[in-house]
Short mmCIF file of C-alpha atoms in Angstrom, two decimals:
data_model
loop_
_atom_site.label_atom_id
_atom_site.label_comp_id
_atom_site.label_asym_id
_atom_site.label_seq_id
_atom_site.Cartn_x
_atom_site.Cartn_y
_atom_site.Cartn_z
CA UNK A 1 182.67 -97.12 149.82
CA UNK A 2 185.90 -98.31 148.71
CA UNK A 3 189.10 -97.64 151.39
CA UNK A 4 192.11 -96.45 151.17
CA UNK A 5 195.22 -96.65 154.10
CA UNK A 6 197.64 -93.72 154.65
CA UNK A 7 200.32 -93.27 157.04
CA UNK A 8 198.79 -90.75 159.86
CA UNK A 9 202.23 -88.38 159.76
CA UNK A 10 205.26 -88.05 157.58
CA UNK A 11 207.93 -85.35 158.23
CA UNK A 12 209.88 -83.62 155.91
CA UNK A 13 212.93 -81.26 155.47
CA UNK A 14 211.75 -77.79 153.19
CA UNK A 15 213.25 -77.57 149.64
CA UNK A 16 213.48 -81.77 149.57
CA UNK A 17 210.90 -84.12 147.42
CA UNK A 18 208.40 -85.68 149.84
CA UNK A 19 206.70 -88.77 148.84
CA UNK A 20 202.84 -89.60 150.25
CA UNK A 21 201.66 -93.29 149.74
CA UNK A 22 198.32 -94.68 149.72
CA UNK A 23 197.20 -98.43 149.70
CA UNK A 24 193.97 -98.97 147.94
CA UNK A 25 193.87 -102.77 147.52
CA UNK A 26 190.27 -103.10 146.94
CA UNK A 27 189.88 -100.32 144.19
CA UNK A 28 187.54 -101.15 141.51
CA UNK A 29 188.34 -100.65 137.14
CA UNK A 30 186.22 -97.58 137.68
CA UNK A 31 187.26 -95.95 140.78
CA UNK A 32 189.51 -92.71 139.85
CA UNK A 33 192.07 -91.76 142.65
CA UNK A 34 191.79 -88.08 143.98
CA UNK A 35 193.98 -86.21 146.27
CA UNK A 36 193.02 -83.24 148.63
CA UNK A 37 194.97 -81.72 151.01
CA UNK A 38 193.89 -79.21 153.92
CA UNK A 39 195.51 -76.33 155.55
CA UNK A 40 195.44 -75.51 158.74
CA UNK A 41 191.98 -73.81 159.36
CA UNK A 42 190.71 -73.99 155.63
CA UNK A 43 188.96 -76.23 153.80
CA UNK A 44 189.93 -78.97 151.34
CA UNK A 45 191.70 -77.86 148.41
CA UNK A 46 192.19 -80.18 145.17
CA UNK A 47 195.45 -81.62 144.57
CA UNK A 48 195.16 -84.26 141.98
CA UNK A 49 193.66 -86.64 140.40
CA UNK A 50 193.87 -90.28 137.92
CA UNK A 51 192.92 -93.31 136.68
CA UNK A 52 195.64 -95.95 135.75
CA UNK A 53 198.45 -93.28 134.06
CA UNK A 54 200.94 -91.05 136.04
CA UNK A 55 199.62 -87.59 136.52
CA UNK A 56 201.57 -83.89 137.07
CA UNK A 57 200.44 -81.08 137.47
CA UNK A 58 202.23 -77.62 138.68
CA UNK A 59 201.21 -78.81 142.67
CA UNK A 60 202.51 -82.04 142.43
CA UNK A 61 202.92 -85.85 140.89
CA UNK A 62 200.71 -88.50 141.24
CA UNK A 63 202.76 -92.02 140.61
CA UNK A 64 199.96 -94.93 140.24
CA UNK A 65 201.23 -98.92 140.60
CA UNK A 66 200.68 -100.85 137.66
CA UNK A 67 198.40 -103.19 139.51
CA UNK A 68 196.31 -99.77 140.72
CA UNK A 69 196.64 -101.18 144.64
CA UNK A 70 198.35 -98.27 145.67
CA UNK A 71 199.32 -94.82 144.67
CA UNK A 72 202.35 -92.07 145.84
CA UNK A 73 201.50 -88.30 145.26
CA UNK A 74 204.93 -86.65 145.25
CA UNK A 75 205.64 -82.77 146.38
CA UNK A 76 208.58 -82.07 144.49
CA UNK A 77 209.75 -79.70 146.69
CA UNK A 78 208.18 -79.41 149.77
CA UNK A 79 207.93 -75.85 151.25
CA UNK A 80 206.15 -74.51 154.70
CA UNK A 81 203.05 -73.88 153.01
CA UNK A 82 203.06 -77.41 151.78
CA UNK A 83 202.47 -78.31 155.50
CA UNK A 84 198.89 -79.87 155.72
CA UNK A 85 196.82 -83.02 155.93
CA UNK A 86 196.52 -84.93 152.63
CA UNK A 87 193.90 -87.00 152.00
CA UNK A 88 194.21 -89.93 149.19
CA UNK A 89 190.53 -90.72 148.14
CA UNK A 90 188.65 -93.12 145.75
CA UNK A 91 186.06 -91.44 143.60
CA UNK A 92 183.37 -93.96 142.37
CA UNK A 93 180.44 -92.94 140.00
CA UNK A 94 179.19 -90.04 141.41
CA UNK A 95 180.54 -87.15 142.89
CA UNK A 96 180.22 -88.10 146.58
CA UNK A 97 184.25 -87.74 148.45
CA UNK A 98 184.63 -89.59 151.19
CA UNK A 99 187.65 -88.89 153.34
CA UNK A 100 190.01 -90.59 155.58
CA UNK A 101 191.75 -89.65 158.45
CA UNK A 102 194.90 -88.99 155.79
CA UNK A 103 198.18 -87.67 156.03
CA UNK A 104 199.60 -85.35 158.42
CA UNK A 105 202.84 -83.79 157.16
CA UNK A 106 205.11 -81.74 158.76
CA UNK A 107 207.69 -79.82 156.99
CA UNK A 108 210.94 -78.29 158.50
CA UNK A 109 213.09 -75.54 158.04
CA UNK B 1 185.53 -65.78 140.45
CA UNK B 2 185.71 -65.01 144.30
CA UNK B 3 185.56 -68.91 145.58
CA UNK B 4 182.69 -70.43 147.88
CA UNK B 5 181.40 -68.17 150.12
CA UNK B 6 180.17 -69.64 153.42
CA UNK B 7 178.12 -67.04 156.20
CA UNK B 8 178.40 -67.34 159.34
CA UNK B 9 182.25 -68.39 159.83
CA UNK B 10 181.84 -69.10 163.32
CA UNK B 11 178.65 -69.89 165.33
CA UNK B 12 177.99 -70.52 169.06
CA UNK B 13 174.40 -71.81 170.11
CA UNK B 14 172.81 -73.25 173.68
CA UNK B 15 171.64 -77.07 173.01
CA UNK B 16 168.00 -77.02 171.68
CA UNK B 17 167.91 -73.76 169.04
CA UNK B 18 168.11 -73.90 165.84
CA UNK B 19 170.42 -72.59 163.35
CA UNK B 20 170.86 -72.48 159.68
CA UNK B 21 174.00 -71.52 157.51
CA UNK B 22 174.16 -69.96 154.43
CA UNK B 23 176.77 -71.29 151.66
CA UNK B 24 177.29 -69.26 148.02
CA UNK B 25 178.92 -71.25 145.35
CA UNK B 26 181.00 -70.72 142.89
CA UNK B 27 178.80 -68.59 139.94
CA UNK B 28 177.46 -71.05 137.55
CA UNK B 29 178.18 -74.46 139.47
CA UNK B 30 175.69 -76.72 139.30
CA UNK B 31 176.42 -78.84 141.93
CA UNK B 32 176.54 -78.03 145.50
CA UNK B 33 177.61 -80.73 148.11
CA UNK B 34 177.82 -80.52 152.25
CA UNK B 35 179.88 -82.01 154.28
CA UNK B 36 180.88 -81.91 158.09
CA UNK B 37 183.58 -82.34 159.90
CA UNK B 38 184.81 -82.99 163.66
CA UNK B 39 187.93 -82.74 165.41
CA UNK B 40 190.84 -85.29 164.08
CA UNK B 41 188.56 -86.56 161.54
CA UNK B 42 188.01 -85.46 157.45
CA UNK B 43 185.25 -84.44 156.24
CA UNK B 44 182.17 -86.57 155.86
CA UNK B 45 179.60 -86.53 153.27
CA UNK B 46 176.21 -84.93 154.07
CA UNK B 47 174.49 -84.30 150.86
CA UNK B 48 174.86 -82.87 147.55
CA UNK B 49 172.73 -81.14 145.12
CA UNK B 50 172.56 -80.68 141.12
CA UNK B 51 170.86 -77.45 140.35
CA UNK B 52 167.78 -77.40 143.02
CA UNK B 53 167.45 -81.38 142.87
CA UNK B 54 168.28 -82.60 146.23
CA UNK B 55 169.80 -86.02 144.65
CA UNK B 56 171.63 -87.76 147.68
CA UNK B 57 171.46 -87.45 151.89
CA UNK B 58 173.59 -89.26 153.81
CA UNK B 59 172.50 -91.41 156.69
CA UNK B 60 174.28 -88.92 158.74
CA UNK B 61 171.61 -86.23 157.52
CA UNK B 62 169.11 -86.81 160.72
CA UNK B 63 165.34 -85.50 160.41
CA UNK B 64 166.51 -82.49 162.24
CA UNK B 65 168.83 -81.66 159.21
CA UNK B 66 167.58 -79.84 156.10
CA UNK B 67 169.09 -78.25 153.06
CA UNK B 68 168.16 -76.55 150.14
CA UNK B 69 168.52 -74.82 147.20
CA UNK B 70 165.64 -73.48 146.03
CA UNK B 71 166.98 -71.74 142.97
CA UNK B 72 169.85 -73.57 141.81
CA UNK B 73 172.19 -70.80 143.43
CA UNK B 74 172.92 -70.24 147.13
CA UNK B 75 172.23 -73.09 149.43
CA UNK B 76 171.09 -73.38 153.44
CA UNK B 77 171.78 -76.04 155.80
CA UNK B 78 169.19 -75.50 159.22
CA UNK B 79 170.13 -77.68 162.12
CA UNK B 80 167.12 -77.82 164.70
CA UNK B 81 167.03 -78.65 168.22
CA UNK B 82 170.79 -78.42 168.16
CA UNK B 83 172.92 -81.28 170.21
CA UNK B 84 176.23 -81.44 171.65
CA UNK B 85 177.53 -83.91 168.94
CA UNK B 86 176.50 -81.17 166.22
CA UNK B 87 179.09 -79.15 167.00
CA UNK B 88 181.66 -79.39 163.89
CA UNK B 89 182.65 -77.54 160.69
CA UNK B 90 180.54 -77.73 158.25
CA UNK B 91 182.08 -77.06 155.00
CA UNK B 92 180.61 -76.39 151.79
CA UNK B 93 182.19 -77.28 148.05
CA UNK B 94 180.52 -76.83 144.28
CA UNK B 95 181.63 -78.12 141.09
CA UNK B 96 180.54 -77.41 137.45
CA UNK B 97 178.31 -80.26 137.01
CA UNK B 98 179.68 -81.22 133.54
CA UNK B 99 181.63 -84.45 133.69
CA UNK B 100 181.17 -87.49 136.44
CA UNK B 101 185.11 -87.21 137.98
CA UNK B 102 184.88 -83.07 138.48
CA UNK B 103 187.41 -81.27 140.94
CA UNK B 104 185.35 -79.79 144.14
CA UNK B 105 185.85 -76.20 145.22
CA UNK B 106 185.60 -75.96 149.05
CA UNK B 107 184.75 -72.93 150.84
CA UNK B 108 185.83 -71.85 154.64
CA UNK B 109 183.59 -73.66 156.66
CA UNK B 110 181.38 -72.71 159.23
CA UNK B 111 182.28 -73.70 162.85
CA UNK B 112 179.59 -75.01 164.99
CA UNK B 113 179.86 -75.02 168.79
CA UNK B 114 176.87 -75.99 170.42
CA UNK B 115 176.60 -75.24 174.78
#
């Protein structure tokens, strides 16, 4: 299963852009590049997802490097509820996820 | 469309019984997939299912795992002769089963303590 490498915490101030990377230097032409993230006590929830092009969506951005090794998902403004571990996966054929240890962030008022 | 349902939320068992969980998709996904996952870690793939067709287990899935889905709807995941190490969440998701890249829908979890 392909990898990918995430920081294990950021911190960030509420109401200011937060910025996630992910290093993925062994992805494959096919491999699409999915986001979760996970509250406290709840299961995964999707964030976003893509291939080669930048992505948005009303969560968030999803910035991918022109050589596809490595990926930022951006919260443009990060809020308390945005606090949660984020998870940067690769997707091959198939539906299977598999997770990292990803992301903690911590946002403060 | 009420989200994937997952019954019990929380179990406690003594090493050695069994126990199953019960996990209710979203209505008309075809796929269902399990995963588990311990303290620190994400989740890890267990298995997934396309309509009643078991079509991948992961090496994680011991012989004292099952699931199924014996209508295409709900699914079960039975754990006998519980262990120590068993004890987790064990989450469920479902997706539509259209397209290849879909978006999974995860439910609560179940959490599994096992004495």
């Amino acid at each position: 299963d392909a990898k990918t490498t995430q920081p294990n915490s950021m911190e960030s101030n509420e109401e200011e852009p937060v910025h996630l990377p992910c290093n993925h230097s062994t992805i494959s032409g096919t491999d699409y590049i999915h986001w979760y993230r996970q509250l406290p006590s709840q299961g995964p929830e999707y964030v976003i997802h893509g291939l080669t092009s930048n992505v948005n969506n009303r969560m968030a951005s999803l910035a991918i490097a022109e050589d596809r090794k490595s990926s930022t998902l951006i919260l443009h403004r990060a809020t308390l509820r945005d606090a949660a571990v984020y998870y940067c996966i690769l997707m091959e054929y198939g539906n299977k996820l598999v997770f990292g240890a990803g992301t903690i962030l911590r946002v403060k008022s | 469309d009420t989200g994937v349902s997952q019954n019990p939320r929380h179990k406690i068992t003594k090493r050695g019984q069994n126990v199953t969980f019960r996990c209710d998709p979203i209505s008309e996904h075809n796929r269902l997939y399990w995963y588990r996952q311990t303290l620190g870690q994400g989740p890890e793939f267990l298995t997934y299912f396309q309509n009643e067709a078991q079509l991948e287990k992961s090496r994680l899935l011991s012989d004292r795992f099952s699931a199924e889905r014996p209508k295409g709807s709900f699914s079960t995941l039975e754990i006998q002769r519980t262990e120590q190490g068993d004890s987790a969440m064990y989450l469920c998701a479902s997706s539509p089963g259209q397209i290849v890249q879909e978006t999974q829908y995860f439910g609560p979890g179940t959490r599994l303590l096992v004495l």
